[in-house]
Amino acid sequence: QVQLVESGGGSVQAGGSLKLSCAASKYILSSCGMGWHRQAPGKERELVSTISIGGPASYADSVKGRFTISQDHAKNTLYLQMNSLKTEDTGVYYCAACYELGPNHPNYWGRGTQVTVSS
């Protein structure tokens, strides 16, 4: 059973920073691509960033240059460093793993962590 547990969400003012963490089941980071998605109120869930097993990362245009995805295999943890936050970054952020079916259909999801950015 793959488990993904997010933490690090919270409330921050625009321009601030947050770092999200996703504690993953052992070996999942070395077995699957990992990623972060988010869902704003009243909107569909969207892909924010992914990182492959070998390390190349990709980002949504809306977060390029502001967000950085990384992983620590020793700690079985995925991270999302979010800088220069904007109010439109508000939403529930989900950790996800294993993208065999495509970038919007990971096999596994975490329960999410709330990020609220105020002006």
Short mmCIF file of N, CA, C and O in Angstrom, two decimals:
data_model
loop_
_atom_site.label_atom_id
_atom_site.label_comp_id
_atom_site.label_asym_id
_atom_site.label_seq_id
_atom_site.Cartn_x
_atom_site.Cartn_y
_atom_site.Cartn_z
N GLN A 1 0.85 -1.19 0.00
CA GLN A 1 0.00 0.00 0.00
C GLN A 1 0.88 1.24 0.00
O GLN A 1 1.69 1.43 0.89
N VAL A 2 0.75 2.05 -1.03
CA VAL A 2 1.53 3.28 -1.14
C VAL A 2 0.87 4.37 -0.31
O VAL A 2 -0.33 4.60 -0.43
N GLN A 3 1.65 5.02 0.52
CA GLN A 3 1.12 6.13 1.32
C GLN A 3 1.89 7.40 1.00
O GLN A 3 3.12 7.40 0.87
N LEU A 4 1.15 8.48 0.86
CA LEU A 4 1.72 9.79 0.61
C LEU A 4 1.08 10.75 1.61
O LEU A 4 -0.15 10.89 1.64
N VAL A 5 1.89 11.41 2.42
CA VAL A 5 1.36 12.29 3.47
C VAL A 5 2.01 13.66 3.34
O VAL A 5 3.21 13.81 3.56
N GLU A 6 1.18 14.64 2.99
CA GLU A 6 1.67 16.00 2.80
C GLU A 6 1.71 16.76 4.13
O GLU A 6 0.92 16.49 5.04
N SER A 7 2.60 17.74 4.19
CA SER A 7 2.66 18.66 5.33
C SER A 7 3.31 19.94 4.85
O SER A 7 3.87 20.00 3.75
N GLY A 8 3.21 20.97 5.68
CA GLY A 8 3.88 22.23 5.38
C GLY A 8 2.99 23.33 4.85
O GLY A 8 3.44 24.45 4.63
N GLY A 9 1.72 23.01 4.63
CA GLY A 9 0.81 24.05 4.17
C GLY A 9 0.55 25.06 5.28
O GLY A 9 0.94 24.89 6.43
N GLY A 10 -0.13 26.13 4.91
CA GLY A 10 -0.45 27.16 5.89
C GLY A 10 -0.88 28.44 5.21
O GLY A 10 -1.20 28.44 4.02
N SER A 11 -0.91 29.50 5.99
CA SER A 11 -1.31 30.80 5.48
C SER A 11 -0.10 31.72 5.41
O SER A 11 0.70 31.76 6.34
N VAL A 12 0.01 32.44 4.33
CA VAL A 12 1.15 33.33 4.12
C VAL A 12 0.70 34.53 3.30
O VAL A 12 -0.27 34.44 2.54
N GLN A 13 1.38 35.63 3.47
CA GLN A 13 1.06 36.81 2.67
C GLN A 13 1.71 36.71 1.29
O GLN A 13 2.73 36.01 1.11
N ALA A 14 1.12 37.38 0.34
CA ALA A 14 1.68 37.42 -1.01
C ALA A 14 3.13 37.86 -0.96
O ALA A 14 3.48 38.79 -0.21
N GLY A 15 3.95 37.19 -1.74
CA GLY A 15 5.38 37.46 -1.74
C GLY A 15 6.17 36.56 -0.81
O GLY A 15 7.40 36.51 -0.88
N GLY A 16 5.47 35.85 0.05
CA GLY A 16 6.12 34.97 1.01
C GLY A 16 6.46 33.62 0.42
O GLY A 16 6.28 33.37 -0.78
N SER A 17 6.94 32.73 1.30
CA SER A 17 7.39 31.40 0.88
C SER A 17 6.82 30.32 1.79
O SER A 17 6.53 30.57 2.97
N LEU A 18 6.67 29.16 1.23
CA LEU A 18 6.31 27.96 1.98
C LEU A 18 7.05 26.78 1.37
O LEU A 18 7.33 26.79 0.17
N LYS A 19 7.31 25.78 2.20
CA LYS A 19 7.91 24.55 1.67
C LYS A 19 7.02 23.38 2.07
O LYS A 19 6.82 23.12 3.26
N LEU A 20 6.50 22.71 1.07
CA LEU A 20 5.67 21.54 1.29
C LEU A 20 6.53 20.29 1.30
O LEU A 20 7.51 20.20 0.57
N SER A 21 6.13 19.33 2.11
CA SER A 21 6.79 18.04 2.16
C SER A 21 5.78 16.94 1.92
O SER A 21 4.60 17.08 2.27
N CYS A 22 6.23 15.85 1.35
CA CYS A 22 5.39 14.68 1.12
C CYS A 22 6.19 13.46 1.57
O CYS A 22 7.15 13.07 0.89
N ALA A 23 5.79 12.89 2.69
CA ALA A 23 6.44 11.67 3.17
C ALA A 23 5.84 10.49 2.42
O ALA A 23 4.61 10.28 2.44
N ALA A 24 6.69 9.74 1.75
CA ALA A 24 6.22 8.67 0.88
C ALA A 24 6.64 7.30 1.41
O ALA A 24 7.60 7.17 2.17
N SER A 25 5.90 6.31 0.97
CA SER A 25 6.27 4.93 1.31
C SER A 25 7.67 4.64 0.80
O SER A 25 8.10 5.19 -0.22
N LYS A 26 8.34 3.75 1.50
CA LYS A 26 9.72 3.42 1.15
C LYS A 26 9.80 2.93 -0.28
O LYS A 26 8.93 2.18 -0.74
N TYR A 27 10.83 3.37 -0.99
CA TYR A 27 11.16 2.95 -2.36
C TYR A 27 10.29 3.60 -3.43
O TYR A 27 10.59 3.46 -4.61
N ILE A 28 9.22 4.31 -3.09
CA ILE A 28 8.36 4.85 -4.14
C ILE A 28 9.08 5.92 -4.95
O ILE A 28 8.89 6.02 -6.16
N LEU A 29 9.95 6.70 -4.31
CA LEU A 29 10.65 7.74 -5.05
C LEU A 29 11.62 7.15 -6.08
O LEU A 29 11.88 7.79 -7.10
N SER A 30 12.12 5.96 -5.82
CA SER A 30 13.05 5.34 -6.75
C SER A 30 12.34 4.45 -7.76
O SER A 30 12.97 3.88 -8.64
N SER A 31 11.01 4.35 -7.61
CA SER A 31 10.23 3.49 -8.50
C SER A 31 9.34 4.25 -9.47
O SER A 31 8.97 3.72 -10.51
N CYS A 32 8.99 5.47 -9.10
CA CYS A 32 7.98 6.20 -9.86
C CYS A 32 8.32 7.67 -9.99
O CYS A 32 9.00 8.23 -9.14
N GLY A 33 7.77 8.28 -11.03
CA GLY A 33 7.79 9.73 -11.07
C GLY A 33 6.87 10.27 -10.00
O GLY A 33 5.88 9.65 -9.63
N MET A 34 7.22 11.44 -9.47
CA MET A 34 6.45 12.05 -8.40
C MET A 34 6.00 13.45 -8.84
O MET A 34 6.60 14.05 -9.73
N GLY A 35 4.99 13.96 -8.17
CA GLY A 35 4.54 15.29 -8.56
C GLY A 35 3.66 15.97 -7.53
O GLY A 35 3.28 15.37 -6.51
N TRP A 36 3.39 17.23 -7.82
CA TRP A 36 2.48 18.03 -7.01
C TRP A 36 1.37 18.57 -7.91
O TRP A 36 1.63 19.03 -9.03
N HIS A 37 0.16 18.50 -7.41
CA HIS A 37 -1.00 19.08 -8.07
C HIS A 37 -1.66 20.04 -7.09
O HIS A 37 -1.41 19.97 -5.89
N ARG A 38 -2.52 20.88 -7.59
CA ARG A 38 -3.27 21.76 -6.69
C ARG A 38 -4.68 21.97 -7.22
O ARG A 38 -4.94 21.85 -8.41
N GLN A 39 -5.57 22.30 -6.28
CA GLN A 39 -6.95 22.58 -6.66
C GLN A 39 -7.41 23.82 -5.92
O GLN A 39 -7.46 23.83 -4.68
N ALA A 40 -7.71 24.84 -6.68
CA ALA A 40 -8.24 26.08 -6.11
C ALA A 40 -9.75 25.95 -5.97
O ALA A 40 -10.38 25.15 -6.67
N PRO A 41 -10.34 26.73 -5.08
CA PRO A 41 -11.79 26.67 -4.89
C PRO A 41 -12.54 26.90 -6.19
O PRO A 41 -12.28 27.87 -6.91
N GLY A 42 -13.44 26.00 -6.52
CA GLY A 42 -14.26 26.14 -7.72
C GLY A 42 -13.56 25.82 -9.02
O GLY A 42 -14.12 26.02 -10.10
N LYS A 43 -12.33 25.31 -8.92
CA LYS A 43 -11.58 25.00 -10.13
C LYS A 43 -11.18 23.53 -10.15
O LYS A 43 -11.20 22.85 -9.13
N GLU A 44 -10.79 23.06 -11.33
CA GLU A 44 -10.34 21.70 -11.45
C GLU A 44 -8.91 21.56 -10.90
O GLU A 44 -8.14 22.53 -10.86
N ARG A 45 -8.60 20.36 -10.51
CA ARG A 45 -7.24 20.09 -10.05
C ARG A 45 -6.27 20.24 -11.22
O ARG A 45 -6.56 19.79 -12.33
N GLU A 46 -5.12 20.86 -10.96
CA GLU A 46 -4.15 21.08 -12.03
C GLU A 46 -2.77 20.60 -11.60
O GLU A 46 -2.42 20.60 -10.42
N LEU A 47 -1.99 20.21 -12.60
CA LEU A 47 -0.63 19.77 -12.36
C LEU A 47 0.27 20.98 -12.12
O LEU A 47 0.24 21.92 -12.90
N VAL A 48 1.05 20.92 -11.06
CA VAL A 48 1.96 22.01 -10.74
C VAL A 48 3.38 21.66 -11.17
O VAL A 48 4.06 22.45 -11.83
N SER A 49 3.84 20.48 -10.80
CA SER A 49 5.22 20.11 -11.08
C SER A 49 5.38 18.61 -10.96
O SER A 49 4.69 17.97 -10.17
N THR A 50 6.28 18.06 -11.77
CA THR A 50 6.63 16.66 -11.66
C THR A 50 8.15 16.50 -11.67
O THR A 50 8.87 17.38 -12.15
N ILE A 51 8.60 15.38 -11.14
CA ILE A 51 10.01 15.04 -11.19
C ILE A 51 10.11 13.56 -11.47
O ILE A 51 9.42 12.74 -10.88
N SER A 52 10.96 13.23 -12.45
CA SER A 52 11.09 11.84 -12.85
C SER A 52 12.07 11.11 -11.95
O SER A 52 12.73 11.71 -11.10
N ILE A 53 12.18 9.82 -12.15
CA ILE A 53 13.08 9.01 -11.33
C ILE A 53 14.51 9.52 -11.45
O ILE A 53 15.25 9.59 -10.47
N GLY A 54 14.89 9.91 -12.64
CA GLY A 54 16.25 10.39 -12.86
C GLY A 54 16.48 11.82 -12.43
O GLY A 54 17.62 12.29 -12.44
N GLY A 55 15.42 12.52 -12.09
CA GLY A 55 15.59 13.87 -11.59
C GLY A 55 15.10 15.01 -12.43
O GLY A 55 14.83 16.07 -11.88
N PRO A 56 14.95 14.89 -13.78
CA PRO A 56 14.46 16.04 -14.53
C PRO A 56 13.08 16.46 -14.05
O PRO A 56 12.20 15.62 -13.83
N ALA A 57 12.92 17.76 -13.89
CA ALA A 57 11.66 18.30 -13.39
C ALA A 57 10.95 19.09 -14.47
O ALA A 57 11.56 19.59 -15.41
N SER A 58 9.65 19.20 -14.30
CA SER A 58 8.86 20.05 -15.18
C SER A 58 7.90 20.87 -14.32
O SER A 58 7.55 20.45 -13.21
N TYR A 59 7.49 22.02 -14.84
CA TYR A 59 6.66 22.94 -14.08
C TYR A 59 5.57 23.52 -14.96
O TYR A 59 5.76 23.74 -16.15
N ALA A 60 4.44 23.80 -14.33
CA ALA A 60 3.42 24.57 -15.02
C ALA A 60 3.95 25.97 -15.28
O ALA A 60 4.75 26.50 -14.49
N ASP A 61 3.53 26.57 -16.37
CA ASP A 61 4.01 27.91 -16.71
C ASP A 61 3.75 28.90 -15.59
O ASP A 61 4.55 29.82 -15.35
N SER A 62 2.66 28.72 -14.88
CA SER A 62 2.26 29.67 -13.85
C SER A 62 3.20 29.68 -12.63
O SER A 62 3.18 30.63 -11.85
N VAL A 63 4.01 28.64 -12.49
CA VAL A 63 4.88 28.57 -11.30
C VAL A 63 6.36 28.55 -11.67
O VAL A 63 7.21 28.56 -10.77
N LYS A 64 6.69 28.51 -12.95
CA LYS A 64 8.10 28.47 -13.37
C LYS A 64 8.86 29.66 -12.81
O LYS A 64 8.38 30.80 -12.84
N GLY A 65 10.04 29.38 -12.28
CA GLY A 65 10.87 30.43 -11.71
C GLY A 65 10.54 30.76 -10.27
O GLY A 65 11.28 31.49 -9.61
N ARG A 66 9.42 30.23 -9.77
CA ARG A 66 9.02 30.51 -8.38
C ARG A 66 9.00 29.26 -7.52
O ARG A 66 9.30 29.32 -6.33
N PHE A 67 8.64 28.12 -8.11
CA PHE A 67 8.53 26.86 -7.37
C PHE A 67 9.69 25.94 -7.77
O PHE A 67 10.12 25.94 -8.93
N THR A 68 10.13 25.14 -6.81
CA THR A 68 11.17 24.15 -7.08
C THR A 68 10.78 22.83 -6.44
O THR A 68 10.53 22.77 -5.23
N ILE A 69 10.75 21.79 -7.27
CA ILE A 69 10.46 20.44 -6.76
C ILE A 69 11.78 19.72 -6.52
O ILE A 69 12.75 19.91 -7.26
N SER A 70 11.83 18.93 -5.47
CA SER A 70 13.03 18.17 -5.17
C SER A 70 12.65 16.94 -4.37
O SER A 70 11.52 16.81 -3.91
N GLN A 71 13.60 16.04 -4.23
CA GLN A 71 13.32 14.83 -3.46
C GLN A 71 14.56 14.37 -2.72
O GLN A 71 15.68 14.60 -3.17
N ASP A 72 14.33 13.75 -1.58
CA ASP A 72 15.39 13.20 -0.75
C ASP A 72 15.12 11.71 -0.60
O ASP A 72 14.22 11.32 0.15
N HIS A 73 15.87 10.91 -1.34
CA HIS A 73 15.61 9.47 -1.33
C HIS A 73 15.90 8.86 0.03
O HIS A 73 15.23 7.93 0.45
N ALA A 74 16.89 9.38 0.74
CA ALA A 74 17.22 8.84 2.05
C ALA A 74 16.07 9.03 3.04
O ALA A 74 15.87 8.22 3.95
N LYS A 75 15.32 10.12 2.86
CA LYS A 75 14.21 10.41 3.75
C LYS A 75 12.86 10.02 3.15
O LYS A 75 11.83 10.24 3.78
N ASN A 76 12.89 9.48 1.94
CA ASN A 76 11.64 9.10 1.25
C ASN A 76 10.67 10.28 1.21
O ASN A 76 9.46 10.12 1.47
N THR A 77 11.17 11.44 0.90
CA THR A 77 10.37 12.65 0.97
C THR A 77 10.50 13.48 -0.30
O THR A 77 11.60 13.66 -0.83
N LEU A 78 9.37 13.96 -0.76
CA LEU A 78 9.28 14.87 -1.89
C LEU A 78 8.99 16.26 -1.34
O LEU A 78 8.26 16.41 -0.36
N TYR A 79 9.58 17.28 -1.97
CA TYR A 79 9.40 18.65 -1.51
C TYR A 79 8.89 19.55 -2.62
O TYR A 79 9.08 19.27 -3.80
N LEU A 80 8.27 20.64 -2.22
CA LEU A 80 7.94 21.71 -3.15
C LEU A 80 8.23 23.03 -2.45
O LEU A 80 7.52 23.42 -1.52
N GLN A 81 9.31 23.67 -2.87
CA GLN A 81 9.65 24.99 -2.35
C GLN A 81 8.90 26.02 -3.16
O GLN A 81 9.06 26.08 -4.39
N MET A 82 8.10 26.83 -2.50
CA MET A 82 7.28 27.82 -3.18
C MET A 82 7.69 29.21 -2.71
O MET A 82 7.55 29.54 -1.54
N ASN A 83 8.21 30.01 -3.64
CA ASN A 83 8.64 31.37 -3.35
C ASN A 83 7.79 32.37 -4.12
O ASN A 83 7.09 32.02 -5.07
N SER A 84 7.85 33.62 -3.70
CA SER A 84 7.11 34.70 -4.37
C SER A 84 5.65 34.31 -4.58
O SER A 84 5.10 34.44 -5.68
N LEU A 85 5.05 33.82 -3.54
CA LEU A 85 3.68 33.31 -3.64
C LEU A 85 2.71 34.42 -4.01
O LEU A 85 2.86 35.57 -3.59
N LYS A 86 1.71 34.03 -4.79
CA LYS A 86 0.66 34.93 -5.25
C LYS A 86 -0.69 34.44 -4.71
O LYS A 86 -0.84 33.26 -4.38
N THR A 87 -1.64 35.33 -4.68
CA THR A 87 -2.96 34.93 -4.18
C THR A 87 -3.55 33.79 -5.02
O THR A 87 -4.25 32.93 -4.48
N GLU A 88 -3.21 33.78 -6.30
CA GLU A 88 -3.74 32.72 -7.17
C GLU A 88 -3.08 31.37 -6.93
O GLU A 88 -3.48 30.37 -7.54
N ASP A 89 -2.09 31.31 -6.06
CA ASP A 89 -1.50 30.02 -5.69
C ASP A 89 -2.30 29.33 -4.59
O ASP A 89 -2.01 28.20 -4.22
N THR A 90 -3.30 30.01 -4.07
CA THR A 90 -4.14 29.44 -3.02
C THR A 90 -4.84 28.18 -3.51
O THR A 90 -5.36 28.14 -4.63
N GLY A 91 -4.87 27.16 -2.65
CA GLY A 91 -5.55 25.93 -2.99
C GLY A 91 -5.08 24.79 -2.11
O GLY A 91 -4.23 24.98 -1.24
N VAL A 92 -5.64 23.63 -2.37
CA VAL A 92 -5.18 22.41 -1.70
C VAL A 92 -4.13 21.77 -2.60
O VAL A 92 -4.36 21.55 -3.78
N TYR A 93 -2.99 21.50 -2.01
CA TYR A 93 -1.87 20.92 -2.75
C TYR A 93 -1.78 19.43 -2.44
O TYR A 93 -1.75 19.03 -1.27
N TYR A 94 -1.71 18.65 -3.51
CA TYR A 94 -1.68 17.20 -3.40
C TYR A 94 -0.37 16.63 -3.91
O TYR A 94 0.09 17.02 -5.00
N CYS A 95 0.18 15.72 -3.18
CA CYS A 95 1.32 14.94 -3.62
C CYS A 95 0.79 13.74 -4.41
O CYS A 95 -0.28 13.20 -4.09
N ALA A 96 1.51 13.34 -5.45
CA ALA A 96 1.06 12.23 -6.28
C ALA A 96 2.25 11.41 -6.76
O ALA A 96 3.38 11.90 -6.79
N ALA A 97 1.96 10.16 -7.11
CA ALA A 97 3.04 9.26 -7.54
C ALA A 97 2.59 8.34 -8.64
O ALA A 97 1.42 7.95 -8.71
N CYS A 98 3.54 7.99 -9.50
CA CYS A 98 3.37 6.98 -10.55
C CYS A 98 2.43 7.43 -11.65
O CYS A 98 1.21 7.29 -11.55
N TYR A 99 3.03 7.92 -12.72
CA TYR A 99 2.26 8.55 -13.80
C TYR A 99 2.18 7.70 -15.06
O TYR A 99 2.22 8.21 -16.18
N GLU A 100 2.01 6.39 -14.91
CA GLU A 100 1.95 5.52 -16.08
C GLU A 100 0.82 5.89 -17.03
O GLU A 100 0.91 5.67 -18.24
N LEU A 101 -0.26 6.43 -16.50
CA LEU A 101 -1.44 6.74 -17.32
C LEU A 101 -1.44 8.18 -17.82
O LEU A 101 -2.41 8.60 -18.45
N GLY A 102 -0.40 8.92 -17.54
CA GLY A 102 -0.34 10.28 -18.03
C GLY A 102 -0.19 11.30 -16.92
O GLY A 102 -0.38 10.98 -15.74
N PRO A 103 0.13 12.55 -17.27
CA PRO A 103 0.47 13.56 -16.26
C PRO A 103 -0.68 13.95 -15.34
O PRO A 103 -0.44 14.51 -14.27
N ASN A 104 -1.90 13.72 -15.74
CA ASN A 104 -3.03 14.08 -14.89
C ASN A 104 -3.70 12.88 -14.23
O ASN A 104 -4.76 13.03 -13.61
N HIS A 105 -3.06 11.72 -14.35
CA HIS A 105 -3.66 10.51 -13.82
C HIS A 105 -2.65 9.67 -13.05
O HIS A 105 -2.35 8.53 -13.43
N PRO A 106 -2.12 10.22 -11.97
CA PRO A 106 -1.21 9.41 -11.15
C PRO A 106 -1.96 8.26 -10.49
O PRO A 106 -3.17 8.34 -10.27
N ASN A 107 -1.21 7.22 -10.19
CA ASN A 107 -1.83 6.06 -9.55
C ASN A 107 -2.18 6.33 -8.09
O ASN A 107 -3.10 5.73 -7.55
N TYR A 108 -1.41 7.21 -7.45
CA TYR A 108 -1.56 7.43 -6.03
C TYR A 108 -1.63 8.91 -5.70
O TYR A 108 -0.92 9.72 -6.30
N TRP A 109 -2.47 9.21 -4.71
CA TRP A 109 -2.65 10.59 -4.25
C TRP A 109 -2.49 10.66 -2.73
O TRP A 109 -2.88 9.74 -2.02
N GLY A 110 -1.97 11.80 -2.27
CA GLY A 110 -2.05 12.11 -0.86
C GLY A 110 -3.39 12.77 -0.58
O GLY A 110 -4.19 12.98 -1.49
N ARG A 111 -3.60 13.13 0.68
CA ARG A 111 -4.88 13.74 1.06
C ARG A 111 -4.88 15.25 0.89
O ARG A 111 -5.94 15.87 0.96
N GLY A 112 -3.73 15.84 0.70
CA GLY A 112 -3.66 17.26 0.44
C GLY A 112 -3.32 18.10 1.66
O GLY A 112 -3.55 17.70 2.81
N THR A 113 -2.78 19.28 1.38
CA THR A 113 -2.49 20.26 2.43
C THR A 113 -2.90 21.63 1.91
O THR A 113 -2.64 21.96 0.75
N GLN A 114 -3.55 22.41 2.75
CA GLN A 114 -4.09 23.70 2.33
C GLN A 114 -3.00 24.78 2.33
O GLN A 114 -2.25 24.92 3.30
N VAL A 115 -2.97 25.53 1.24
CA VAL A 115 -2.11 26.70 1.13
C VAL A 115 -3.00 27.91 0.87
O VAL A 115 -3.80 27.90 -0.08
N THR A 116 -2.89 28.91 1.71
CA THR A 116 -3.68 30.13 1.54
C THR A 116 -2.75 31.32 1.48
O THR A 116 -1.95 31.56 2.39
N VAL A 117 -2.84 32.06 0.38
CA VAL A 117 -2.00 33.24 0.18
C VAL A 117 -2.90 34.47 0.18
O VAL A 117 -3.82 34.56 -0.64
N SER A 118 -2.64 35.36 1.09
CA SER A 118 -3.47 36.55 1.21
C SER A 118 -2.73 37.79 0.69
O SER A 118 -1.50 37.85 0.71
N SER A 119 -3.52 38.75 0.27
CA SER A 119 -2.90 39.97 -0.29
C SER A 119 -2.58 40.98 0.79
O SER A 119 -3.00 40.85 1.93
#
